[in-house]
Structure formats: C-alpha cells, structure tokens
Coordinates of C-alpha atoms in Angstrom, one line a residue:
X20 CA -52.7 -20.6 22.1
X21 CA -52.2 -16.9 21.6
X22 CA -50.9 -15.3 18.5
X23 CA -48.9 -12.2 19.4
X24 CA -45.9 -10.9 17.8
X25 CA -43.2 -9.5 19.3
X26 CA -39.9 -7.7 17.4
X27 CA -40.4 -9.8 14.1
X28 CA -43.2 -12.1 15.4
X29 CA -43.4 -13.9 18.5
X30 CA -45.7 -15.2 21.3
X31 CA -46.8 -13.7 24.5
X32 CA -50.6 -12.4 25.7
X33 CA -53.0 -14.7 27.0
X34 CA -55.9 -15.7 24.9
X35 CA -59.3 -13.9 25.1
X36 CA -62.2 -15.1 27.2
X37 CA -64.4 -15.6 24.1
X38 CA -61.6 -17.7 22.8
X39 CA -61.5 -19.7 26.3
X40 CA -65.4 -20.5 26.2
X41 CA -65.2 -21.7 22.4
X42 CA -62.3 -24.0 23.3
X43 CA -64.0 -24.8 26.4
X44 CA -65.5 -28.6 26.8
X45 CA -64.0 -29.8 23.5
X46 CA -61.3 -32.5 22.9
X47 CA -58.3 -32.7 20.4
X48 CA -57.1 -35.6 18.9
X49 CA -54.2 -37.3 20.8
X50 CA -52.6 -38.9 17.8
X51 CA -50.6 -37.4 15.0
X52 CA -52.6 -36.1 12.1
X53 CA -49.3 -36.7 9.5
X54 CA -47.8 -40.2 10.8
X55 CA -50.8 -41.5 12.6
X56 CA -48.5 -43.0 15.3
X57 CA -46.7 -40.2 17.4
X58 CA -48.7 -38.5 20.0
X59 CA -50.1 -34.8 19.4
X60 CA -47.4 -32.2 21.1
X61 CA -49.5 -29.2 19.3
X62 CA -52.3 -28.2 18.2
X63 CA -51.7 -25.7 15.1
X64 CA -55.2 -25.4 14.1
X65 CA -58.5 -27.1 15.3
X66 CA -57.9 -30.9 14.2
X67 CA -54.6 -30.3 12.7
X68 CA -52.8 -32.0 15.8
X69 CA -48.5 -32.6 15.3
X70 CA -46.4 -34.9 16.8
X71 CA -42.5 -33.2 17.3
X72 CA -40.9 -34.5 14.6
X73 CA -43.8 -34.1 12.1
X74 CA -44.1 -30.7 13.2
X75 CA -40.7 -30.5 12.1
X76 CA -40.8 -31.8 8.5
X77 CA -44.1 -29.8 7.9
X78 CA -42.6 -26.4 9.0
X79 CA -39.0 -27.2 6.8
X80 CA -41.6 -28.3 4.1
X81 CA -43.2 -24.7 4.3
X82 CA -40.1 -22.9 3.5
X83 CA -38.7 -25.2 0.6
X84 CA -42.3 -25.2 -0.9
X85 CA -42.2 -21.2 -0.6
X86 CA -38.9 -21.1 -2.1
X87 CA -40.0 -23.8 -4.3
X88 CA -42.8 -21.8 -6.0
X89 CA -41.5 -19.0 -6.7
X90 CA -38.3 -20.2 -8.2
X91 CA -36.2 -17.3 -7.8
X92 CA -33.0 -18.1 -6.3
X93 CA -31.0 -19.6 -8.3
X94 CA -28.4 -22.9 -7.1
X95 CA -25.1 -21.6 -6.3
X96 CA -26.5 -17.9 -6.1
X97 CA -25.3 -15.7 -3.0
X98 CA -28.0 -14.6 -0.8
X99 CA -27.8 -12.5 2.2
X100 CA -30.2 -13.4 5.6
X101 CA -31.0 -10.5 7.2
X102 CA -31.4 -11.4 10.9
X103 CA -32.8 -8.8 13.5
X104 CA -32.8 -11.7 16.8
X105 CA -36.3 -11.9 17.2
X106 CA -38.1 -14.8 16.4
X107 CA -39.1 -14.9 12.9
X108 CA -36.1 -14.1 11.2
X109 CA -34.0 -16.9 13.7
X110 CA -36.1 -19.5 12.8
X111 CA -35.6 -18.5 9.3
X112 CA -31.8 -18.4 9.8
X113 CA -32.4 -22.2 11.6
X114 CA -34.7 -23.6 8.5
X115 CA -31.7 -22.4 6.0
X116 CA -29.1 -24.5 8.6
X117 CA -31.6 -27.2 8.0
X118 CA -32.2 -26.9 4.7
X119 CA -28.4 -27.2 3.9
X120 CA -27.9 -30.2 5.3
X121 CA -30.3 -32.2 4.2
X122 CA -30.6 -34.9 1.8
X123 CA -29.6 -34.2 -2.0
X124 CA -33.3 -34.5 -3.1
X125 CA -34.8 -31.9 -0.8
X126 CA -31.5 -29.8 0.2
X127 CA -31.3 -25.6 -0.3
X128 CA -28.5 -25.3 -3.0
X129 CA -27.7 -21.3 -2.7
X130 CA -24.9 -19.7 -0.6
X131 CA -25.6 -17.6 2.3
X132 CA -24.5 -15.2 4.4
X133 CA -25.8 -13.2 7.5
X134 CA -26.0 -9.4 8.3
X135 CA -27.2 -8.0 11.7
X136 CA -27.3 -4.8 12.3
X137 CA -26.8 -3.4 15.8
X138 CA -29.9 -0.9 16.9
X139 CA -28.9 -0.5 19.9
X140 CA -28.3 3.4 20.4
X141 CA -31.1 4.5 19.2
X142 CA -33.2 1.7 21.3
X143 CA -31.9 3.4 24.6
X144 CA -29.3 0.7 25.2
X145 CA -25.7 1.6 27.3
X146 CA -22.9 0.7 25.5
X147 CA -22.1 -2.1 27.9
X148 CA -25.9 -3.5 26.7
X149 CA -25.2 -3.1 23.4
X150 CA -21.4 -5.5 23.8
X151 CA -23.4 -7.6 25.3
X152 CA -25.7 -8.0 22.8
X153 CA -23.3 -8.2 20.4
X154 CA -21.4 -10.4 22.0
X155 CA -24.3 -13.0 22.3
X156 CA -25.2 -12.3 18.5
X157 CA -21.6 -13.0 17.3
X158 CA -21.5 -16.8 19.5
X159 CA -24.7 -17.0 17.6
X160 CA -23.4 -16.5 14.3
X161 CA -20.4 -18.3 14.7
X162 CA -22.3 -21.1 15.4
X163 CA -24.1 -21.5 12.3
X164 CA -21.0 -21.6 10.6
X165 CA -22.0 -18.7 7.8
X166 CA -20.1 -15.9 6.7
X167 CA -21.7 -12.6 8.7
X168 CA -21.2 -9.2 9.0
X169 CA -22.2 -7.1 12.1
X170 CA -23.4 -3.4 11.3
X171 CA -23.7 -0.5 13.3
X172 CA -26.9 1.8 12.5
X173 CA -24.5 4.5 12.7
X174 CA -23.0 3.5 9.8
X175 CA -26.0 4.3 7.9
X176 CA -25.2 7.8 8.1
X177 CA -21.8 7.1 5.8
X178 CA -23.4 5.8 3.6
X179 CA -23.1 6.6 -0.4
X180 CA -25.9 9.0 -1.8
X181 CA -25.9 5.9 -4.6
X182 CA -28.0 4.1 -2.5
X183 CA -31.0 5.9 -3.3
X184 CA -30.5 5.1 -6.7
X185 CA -31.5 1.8 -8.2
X186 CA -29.2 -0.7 -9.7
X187 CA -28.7 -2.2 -12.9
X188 CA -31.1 -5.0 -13.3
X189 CA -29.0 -8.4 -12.9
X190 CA -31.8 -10.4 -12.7
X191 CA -33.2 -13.2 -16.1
X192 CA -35.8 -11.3 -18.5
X193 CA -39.8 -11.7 -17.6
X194 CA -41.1 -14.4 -19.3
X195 CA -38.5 -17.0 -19.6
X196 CA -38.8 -20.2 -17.7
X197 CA -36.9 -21.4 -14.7
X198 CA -34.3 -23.8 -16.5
X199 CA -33.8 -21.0 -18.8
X200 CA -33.1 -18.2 -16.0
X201 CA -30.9 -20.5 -13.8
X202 CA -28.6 -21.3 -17.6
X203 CA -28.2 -17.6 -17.7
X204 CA -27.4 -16.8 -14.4
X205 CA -24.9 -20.0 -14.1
X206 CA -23.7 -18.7 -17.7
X207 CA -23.1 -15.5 -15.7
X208 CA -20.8 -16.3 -13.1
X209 CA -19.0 -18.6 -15.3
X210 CA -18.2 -15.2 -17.2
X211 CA -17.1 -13.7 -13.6
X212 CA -14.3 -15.5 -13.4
X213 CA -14.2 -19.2 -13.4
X214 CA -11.6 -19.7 -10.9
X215 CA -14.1 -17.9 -8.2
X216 CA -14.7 -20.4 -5.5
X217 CA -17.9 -18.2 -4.5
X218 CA -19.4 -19.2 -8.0
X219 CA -19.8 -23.0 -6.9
X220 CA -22.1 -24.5 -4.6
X221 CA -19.9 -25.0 -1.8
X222 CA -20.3 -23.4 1.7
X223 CA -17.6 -20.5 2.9
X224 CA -15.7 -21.4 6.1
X225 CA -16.8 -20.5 9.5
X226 CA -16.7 -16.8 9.4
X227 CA -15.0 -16.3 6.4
X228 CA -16.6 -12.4 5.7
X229 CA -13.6 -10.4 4.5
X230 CA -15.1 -7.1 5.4
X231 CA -13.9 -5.3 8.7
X232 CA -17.7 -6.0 10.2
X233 CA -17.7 -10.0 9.9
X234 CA -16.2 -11.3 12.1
X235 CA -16.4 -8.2 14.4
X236 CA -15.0 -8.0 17.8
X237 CA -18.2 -7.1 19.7
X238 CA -16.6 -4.0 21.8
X239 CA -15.6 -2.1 18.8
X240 CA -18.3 0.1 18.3
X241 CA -18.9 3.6 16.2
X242 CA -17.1 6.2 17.7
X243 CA -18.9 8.5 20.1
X244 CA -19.1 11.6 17.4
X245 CA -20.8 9.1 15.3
X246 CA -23.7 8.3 18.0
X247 CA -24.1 11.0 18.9
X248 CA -24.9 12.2 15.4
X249 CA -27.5 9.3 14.8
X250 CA -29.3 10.3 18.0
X251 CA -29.4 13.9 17.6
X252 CA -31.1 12.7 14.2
X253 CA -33.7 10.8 16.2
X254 CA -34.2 13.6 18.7
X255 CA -35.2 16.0 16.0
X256 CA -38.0 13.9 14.8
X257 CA -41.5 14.9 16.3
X258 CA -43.6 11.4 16.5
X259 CA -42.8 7.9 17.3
X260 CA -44.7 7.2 13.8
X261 CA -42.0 8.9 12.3
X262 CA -38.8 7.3 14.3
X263 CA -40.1 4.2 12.9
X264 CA -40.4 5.4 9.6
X265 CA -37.2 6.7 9.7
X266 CA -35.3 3.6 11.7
X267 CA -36.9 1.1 9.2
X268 CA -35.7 3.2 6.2
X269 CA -31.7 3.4 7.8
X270 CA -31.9 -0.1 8.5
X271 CA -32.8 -1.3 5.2
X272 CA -30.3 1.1 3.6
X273 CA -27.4 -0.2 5.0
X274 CA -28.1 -3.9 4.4
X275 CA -28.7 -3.1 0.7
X276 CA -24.9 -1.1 0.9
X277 CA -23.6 -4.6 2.3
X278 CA -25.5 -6.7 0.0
X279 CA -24.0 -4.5 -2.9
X280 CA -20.9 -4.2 -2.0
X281 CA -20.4 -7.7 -0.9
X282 CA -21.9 -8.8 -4.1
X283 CA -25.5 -10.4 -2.9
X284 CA -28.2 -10.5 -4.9
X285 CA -30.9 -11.5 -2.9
X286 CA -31.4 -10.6 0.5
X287 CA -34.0 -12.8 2.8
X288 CA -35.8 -10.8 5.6
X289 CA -37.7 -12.7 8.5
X290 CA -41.6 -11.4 8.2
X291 CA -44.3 -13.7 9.1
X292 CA -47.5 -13.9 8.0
X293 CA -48.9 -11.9 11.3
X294 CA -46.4 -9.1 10.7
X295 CA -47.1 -8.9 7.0
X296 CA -50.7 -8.3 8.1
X297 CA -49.6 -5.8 10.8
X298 CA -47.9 -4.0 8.3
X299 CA -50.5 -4.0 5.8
X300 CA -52.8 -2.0 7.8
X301 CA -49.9 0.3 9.2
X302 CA -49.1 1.3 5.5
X303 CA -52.7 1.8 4.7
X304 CA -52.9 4.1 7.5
X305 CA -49.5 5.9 6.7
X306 CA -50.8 6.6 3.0
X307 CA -48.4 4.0 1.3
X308 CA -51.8 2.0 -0.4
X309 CA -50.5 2.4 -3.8
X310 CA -47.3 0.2 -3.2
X311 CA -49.0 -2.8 -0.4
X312 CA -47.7 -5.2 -3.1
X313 CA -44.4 -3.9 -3.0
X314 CA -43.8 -3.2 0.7
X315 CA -45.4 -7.1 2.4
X316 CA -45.3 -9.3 -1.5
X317 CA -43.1 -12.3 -1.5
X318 CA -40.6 -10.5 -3.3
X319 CA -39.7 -6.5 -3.3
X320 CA -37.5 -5.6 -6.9
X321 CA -37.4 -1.8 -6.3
X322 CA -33.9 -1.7 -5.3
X323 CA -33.0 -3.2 -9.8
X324 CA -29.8 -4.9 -8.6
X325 CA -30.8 -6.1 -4.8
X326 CA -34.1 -8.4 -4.7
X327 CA -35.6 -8.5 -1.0
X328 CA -37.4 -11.9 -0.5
X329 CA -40.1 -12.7 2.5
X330 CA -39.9 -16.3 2.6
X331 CA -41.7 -17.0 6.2
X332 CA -44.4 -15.2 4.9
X333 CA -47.0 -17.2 5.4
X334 CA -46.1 -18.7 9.2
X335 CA -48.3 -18.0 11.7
X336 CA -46.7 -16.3 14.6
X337 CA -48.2 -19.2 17.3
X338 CA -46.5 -21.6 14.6
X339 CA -42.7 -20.1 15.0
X340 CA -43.4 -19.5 18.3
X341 CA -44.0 -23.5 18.5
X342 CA -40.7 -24.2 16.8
X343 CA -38.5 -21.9 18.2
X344 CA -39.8 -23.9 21.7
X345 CA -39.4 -27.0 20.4
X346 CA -36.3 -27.1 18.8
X347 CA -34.3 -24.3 21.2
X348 CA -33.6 -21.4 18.3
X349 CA -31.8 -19.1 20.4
X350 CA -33.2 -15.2 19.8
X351 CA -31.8 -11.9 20.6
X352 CA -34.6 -9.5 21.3
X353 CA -33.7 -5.7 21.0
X354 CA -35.9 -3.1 23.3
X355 CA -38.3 -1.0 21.4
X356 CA -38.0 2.0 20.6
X357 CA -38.1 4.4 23.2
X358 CA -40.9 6.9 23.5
X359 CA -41.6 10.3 26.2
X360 CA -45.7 9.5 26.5
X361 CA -46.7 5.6 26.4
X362 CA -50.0 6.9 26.3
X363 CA -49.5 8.2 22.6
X364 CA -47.3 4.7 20.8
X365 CA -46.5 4.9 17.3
X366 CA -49.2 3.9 14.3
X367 CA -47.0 1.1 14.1
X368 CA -47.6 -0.8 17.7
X369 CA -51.9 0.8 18.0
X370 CA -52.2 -0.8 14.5
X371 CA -50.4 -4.1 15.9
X372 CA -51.9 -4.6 19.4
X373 CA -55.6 -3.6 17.3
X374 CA -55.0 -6.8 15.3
X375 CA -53.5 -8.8 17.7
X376 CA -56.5 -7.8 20.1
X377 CA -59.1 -9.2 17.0
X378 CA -57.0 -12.0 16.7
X379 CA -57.5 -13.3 20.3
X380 CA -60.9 -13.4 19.9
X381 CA -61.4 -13.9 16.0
X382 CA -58.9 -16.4 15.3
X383 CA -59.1 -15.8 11.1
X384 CA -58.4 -12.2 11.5
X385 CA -55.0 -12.4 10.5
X386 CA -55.2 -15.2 7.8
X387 CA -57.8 -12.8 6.2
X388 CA -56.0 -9.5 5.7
X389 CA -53.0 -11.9 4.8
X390 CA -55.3 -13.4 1.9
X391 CA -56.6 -10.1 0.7
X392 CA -53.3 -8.7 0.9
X393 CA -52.1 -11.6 -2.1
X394 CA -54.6 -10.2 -4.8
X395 CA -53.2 -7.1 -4.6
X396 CA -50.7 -5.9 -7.9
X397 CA -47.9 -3.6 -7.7
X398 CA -48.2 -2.5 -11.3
X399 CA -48.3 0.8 -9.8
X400 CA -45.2 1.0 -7.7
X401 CA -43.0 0.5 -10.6
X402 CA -41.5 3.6 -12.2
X403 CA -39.3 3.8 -15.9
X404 CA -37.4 6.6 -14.5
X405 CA -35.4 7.6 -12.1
X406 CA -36.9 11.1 -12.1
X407 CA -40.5 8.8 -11.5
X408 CA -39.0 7.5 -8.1
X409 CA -39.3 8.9 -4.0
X410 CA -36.1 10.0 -3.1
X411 CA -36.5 7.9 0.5
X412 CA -38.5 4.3 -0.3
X413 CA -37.7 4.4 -4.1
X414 CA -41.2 3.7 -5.3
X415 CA -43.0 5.1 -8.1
X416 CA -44.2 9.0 -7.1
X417 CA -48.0 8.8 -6.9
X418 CA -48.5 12.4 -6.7
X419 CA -48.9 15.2 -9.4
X420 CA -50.8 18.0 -10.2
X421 CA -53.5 19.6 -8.2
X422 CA -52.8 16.8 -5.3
X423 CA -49.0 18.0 -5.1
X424 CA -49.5 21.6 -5.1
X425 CA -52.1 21.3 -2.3
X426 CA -49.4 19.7 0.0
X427 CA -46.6 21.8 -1.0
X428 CA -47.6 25.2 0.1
X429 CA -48.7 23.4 3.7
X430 CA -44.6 23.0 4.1
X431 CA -43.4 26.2 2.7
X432 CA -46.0 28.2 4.8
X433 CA -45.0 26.0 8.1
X434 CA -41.2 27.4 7.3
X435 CA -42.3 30.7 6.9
X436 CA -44.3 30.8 10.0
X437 CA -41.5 29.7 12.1
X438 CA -39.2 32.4 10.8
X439 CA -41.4 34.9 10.9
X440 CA -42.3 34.3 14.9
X441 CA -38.7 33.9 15.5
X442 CA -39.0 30.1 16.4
X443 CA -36.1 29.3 14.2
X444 CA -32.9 30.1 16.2
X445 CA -30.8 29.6 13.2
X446 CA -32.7 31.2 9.8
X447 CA -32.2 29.8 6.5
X448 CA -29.4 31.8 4.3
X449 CA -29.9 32.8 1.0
X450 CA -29.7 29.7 -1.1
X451 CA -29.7 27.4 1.9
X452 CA -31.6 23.9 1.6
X453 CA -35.3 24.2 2.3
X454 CA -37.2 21.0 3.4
X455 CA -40.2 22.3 0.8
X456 CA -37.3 21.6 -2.1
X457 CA -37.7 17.6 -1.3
X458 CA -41.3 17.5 -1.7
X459 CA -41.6 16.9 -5.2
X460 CA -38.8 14.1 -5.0
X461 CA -41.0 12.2 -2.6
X462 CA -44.3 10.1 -2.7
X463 CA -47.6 10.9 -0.3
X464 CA -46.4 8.5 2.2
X465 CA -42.8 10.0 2.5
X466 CA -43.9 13.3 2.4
X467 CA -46.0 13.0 5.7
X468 CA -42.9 11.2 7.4
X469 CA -40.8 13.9 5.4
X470 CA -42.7 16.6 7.7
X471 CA -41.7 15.9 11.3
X472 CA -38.4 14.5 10.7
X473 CA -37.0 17.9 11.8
X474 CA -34.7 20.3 10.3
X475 CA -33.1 19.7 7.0
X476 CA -29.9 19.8 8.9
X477 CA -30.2 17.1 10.9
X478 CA -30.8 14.5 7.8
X479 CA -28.6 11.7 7.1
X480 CA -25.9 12.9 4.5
X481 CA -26.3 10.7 1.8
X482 CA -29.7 12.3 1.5
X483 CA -29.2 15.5 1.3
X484 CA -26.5 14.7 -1.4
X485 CA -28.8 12.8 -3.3
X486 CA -31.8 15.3 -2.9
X487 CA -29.2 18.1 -4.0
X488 CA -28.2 16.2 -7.2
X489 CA -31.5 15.7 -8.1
X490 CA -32.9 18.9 -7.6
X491 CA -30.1 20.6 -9.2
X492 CA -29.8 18.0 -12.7

C-alpha cells in the first residue's frame, strides 16, 4: 500500500518498484492477527493482518489511548474539532462520533463542537464552488449532530489585534495529578454558574451554535469588498513558501477568535503522523528549529487560554486511508493553493513529495523522523513576557544581538533601494509604518516569511494594530 498524504493526509501514488520486488513472492496471513477467527481485510504492517471489525476497535483504541495518556481534557470540558475535509481530521471528527456513543467504560466524556473554515477564495474557487462546498460541509455537520460554526477566511482580516496576545492561563498548575486537575476544573465551572447546561456532560442539540456562523446558510458569503481584500493580500506576497505561511497563520487565528469567544478551551486539529513528519522537515527548512516541539508536539500551549491538541498523531496515513474506505467517512477536499510556475512549488509540497518519495521505497522513513521528532523539548519556545514573544506565531523570540542586527539592515536597505530607484509608486511619508519596524517583534522564522509578504499596507489589520501598540508601549 502506498503512504501519500493529501490536504491533511491521505492516500494516492503507487508504490515504488523496490517496494514491489520486496513484497514480491511473499505471503500474508489470511486470518486475523487480534480475534484469530475473521479473515485478514488489511495488511497494516508486515504480519500485522486485520479483519474489519478489529481494524475498527484497534483504530478507536488509538485515539482513546492517546487521549488516555496524556490526560488533558477534562470530562464535561468544551472542546472545539477543527475540521479542514480532508482525511485526517474527518476521521478524527468520525472516532469522536464513536467515541461518544460507546459503552460507559470506554466512552469520550467532553463536549464538542466543530469549526470549518471556508478557504475557498484564496484556493482559486468561483463562488458557485465555494456554495457548493459549503453546502456539502453543512449536510456533513448536520449529520453528526454537533454544534458547528462555518468561517470565512475573510473574516480573519476582522479580527481583534488581541489575538496576538496570549490569554490568561485557565489551565490546572504543573505538577498536580490528574484527579486533582479535573476537581479543579469541575470546581471551576461549578463557580460559572451552576445552572449552565454547557457545564454538564450532556451533548448540545443538532446544531445548536448560537453564533451567526453555525448553522450558516451556505450562500451567504463575505461580501465582495471583503474578498477582494484577502486576495489582494495574497497577491502581494512573492513565494508560494510564503502564501502558506501566511494562509496557515490566518487560519489558525480565526479558530482560536471562535474558540475564545465561544468559550473552548481545547481545540483538536487532524494531523497524522505522516503530516507531523512533513512538517517537521518543512519547519527545519523555514528556520523554525527552536520551536519543532511546539509546532508538531501532542499538545501546543502558546496561545495561555486556548490549548491546540494533535490527537491522530501518531496514524499512519495508509492507516486513515484504510478507515475512511472501510467505514465510508465522507471528506471534503479543498484545491491547493494556486501557484503561476508549477515548476517552482512551495517548501511546503518539495519537502512533502521528498518524503513521501523515501517513503515508497523506505517504508520506516516516516516512523523515524516521527520518533526523533518525540525527544525533542520545547523549553525553548516558551517566553515569560509578552515583550519575549513573535508578533505573528507567538513563540519565544530566538534572536538578539549580533544575529538581529545582521538581518535588520538587509530589510531597511531593500526599502531604501526601492525608493531610491523609484520602484515604489507610493513612497513612505514621514512617520509612515516601515516593514523594518516589525523586525524586532518577530522570531528568525517569521522574519524570512515577514520579507516577501509585500507592502506593509497590504497586512491584515489586526496586525498592524498590534505591531503599532507594541512598538509604540
């Protein structure tokens, strides 16, 4: 079997030919490795064969056991799912259905909800794709009888400039066990308001959201002015790196506004194990090395109030791509992101179709950068201050001294170039925001992403507004 990843993971290329002459001649079980009894419908790894339903049990197993060891969401908590279609984060949205209605001994006692946020304009769609699309989420949703909310990626640009700050800290102190934490937090809600039916254990009714965005009538999209905002935002930016940079940081930013506002504490994101490796590499290459931990870890406690949990970590993408099959969890893929020359992709897809390449052949590749990626520590992305934070990713600023000042002038000298040669059409007045000004706010990585993401203008509001406070406290 192949193990490709599409959107969030997925299944698609045809195994290599070194891979077809080791599997050649040799003979798999027929029986089930679990029950003994069933006959073998996959083979996950060599002489690991599954019948269906133990397939089944072993994949739900995965999830609770993750969730399990971890122990940090807490019964009766609120925790948003963070679906994007594809298939990693659908079968996570599927295992949580599951999970719920299972037996008392082995059933998922949080709450949760589901946001989706619509990509579409910036992913070349027509707005008669992106109703569509939005029409075949919403059936989707509805069916799973959560409570969702369906965003626009142009709402990302009304957002507050708060967002870049982190929250208060709601969650128990280090060091105190599990009973202990969930007392505290159940000692919490009890102090919200005991009459608050969202405090119990209890599922919301079918599409009981009470924002404007859940349920959504799928043709009411962002007015035009709006759009065309976003894309003149994505136009400015000079390299595919950097529009995925940029669409990853948008997207994140408004799912941690809803999670906020909407009173979530944890939000669950769909990454599998091959896409954690994928982006291991990718942040290696884009300079983020100090905060690995952070960025593909179990868990992601940057944002203070808003934790961001990977709970299909560790699934191999032929493994969802087995389930989804087996058990009919309906996706929604979204295009990619559209690019002028194919022949020059982001680092984002050369870094995925190098390891997906290896894979074909070397069948541990991605199990091995997963394992090293485990002993890494994120001591060093944490920051005391706010003043210690980037501006854009909110991780600890790994630059100072001699290292910043030898990227600063680079910026200032660009600017100065351009006006000089009479490249700029509209000059920068006297006191008008200069994109050198954000470069101490920001860490290595964001600086580099920082640099082609066009004129200052351009920038999403709320961070210029928070790049002004800052600068001017």
């Amino acid at each position: 079997m192949c193990e490709a990843a599409g959107d969030d993971g997925g299944c698609g290329a045809d195994v290599g030919p070194a891979r077809r002459r080791r599997g050649a001649g040799r003979s798999y079980p027929r029986t089930c490795m679990k029950c003994g009894q069933g006959s073998a419908a996959l083979v996950i790894r060599v002489g690991d064969p599954f019948c269906r339903n133990c397939f089944r049990e072993y994949f739900m197993h995965k999830f609770r056991a993750m969730l399990g060891k971890n122990r940090i969401i807490f019964p009766g908590e609120k925790v948003l799912l963070a679906l994007s279609g594809g298939p990693v984060s659908s079968a996570m949205l599927r295992q949580v259905q599951e999970g719920l209605s299972r037996e008392t001994a082995k059933k998922l006692r949080f709450i949760p909800s589901v946001v989706y946020v619509d990509e579409g304009a910036v992913r070349g769609q027509s707005l008669a794709q992106r109703e569509q699309s939005l029409a075949r989420m919403e059936t989707l949703l509805q069916a799973t009888g959560f409570p969702y909310y369906l965003m626009h990626l142009e709402q990302a640009l009304e957002l507050p400039a708060s967002i870049l700050r982190p929250g208060p800290v709601t969650s128990s102190e280090p060091g105190l066990s599990y009973k202990e934490a969930v007392e505290g937090f159940i000692q919490q809600q009890r102090q919200k308001g005991n009459g608050d039916k969202d405090s119990g254990t209890s599922l919301p009714g079918p599409g009981s959201g009470d924002s404007a965005e859940g349920p959504l009538a799928a043709s009411r999209l962002p007015a035009a002015a709006l759009t065309q905002e976003l894309l003149k935002l994505f136009e400015a930016v000079e390299t595919p790196t950097a529009k995925e940079e940029l669409l990853q940081m948008l997207r994140i930013h408004l799912i941690l506004q809803t999670a906020r506002t909407k009173g979530y504490t944890k939000v669950m994101t769909g990454e599998s194990c091959t896409r954690v490796a994928i982006k291991l590499l990718t942040n290696l290459a884009l300079g983020r090395g100090a905060f690995l931990a952070i960025d593909t870890g179990f868990k992601d406690n940057r944002h203070g109030d808003v934790m961001v949990v990977r709970p299909m970590r560790e699934y191999m993408a032929k493994e969802i791509a087995f389930y989804n099959h087996f058990f009919d969890v309906p996706t929604v893929i979204a295009p990619p992101l559209p690019t002028k020359r194919r022949d020059k992709p982001s680092i984002h897809r050369v870094v995925e179709r190098f390891l997906l390449g290896l894979q074909e052949d070397f069948p541990s590749t991605i199990s091995t950068i997963y394992r090293t990626g485990e002993k890494l520590s994120s001591d060093r992305a944490k920051a005391t201050c706010e003043s210690q934070r980037c501006l854009l990713c909110l991780c600890a600023l790994d630059l100072d001294g001699e290292e910043e000042l030898a990227l600063e002038p680079t910026l200032i000298m660009d600017e100065l170039e351009l006006e000089r040669n009479g490249c700029c059409q509209d000059p920068p007045a006297a006191g008008a925001e200069r994109k050198s000004a954000y470069i101490p706010l920001l860490c290595y990585s964001c600086r580099l992403t920082f640099k082609e993401l066009g004129p200052v203008t351009t920038l999403p509001p709320y961070v210029r507004a928070e790049a002004q406070r800052r600068i001017h406290r």
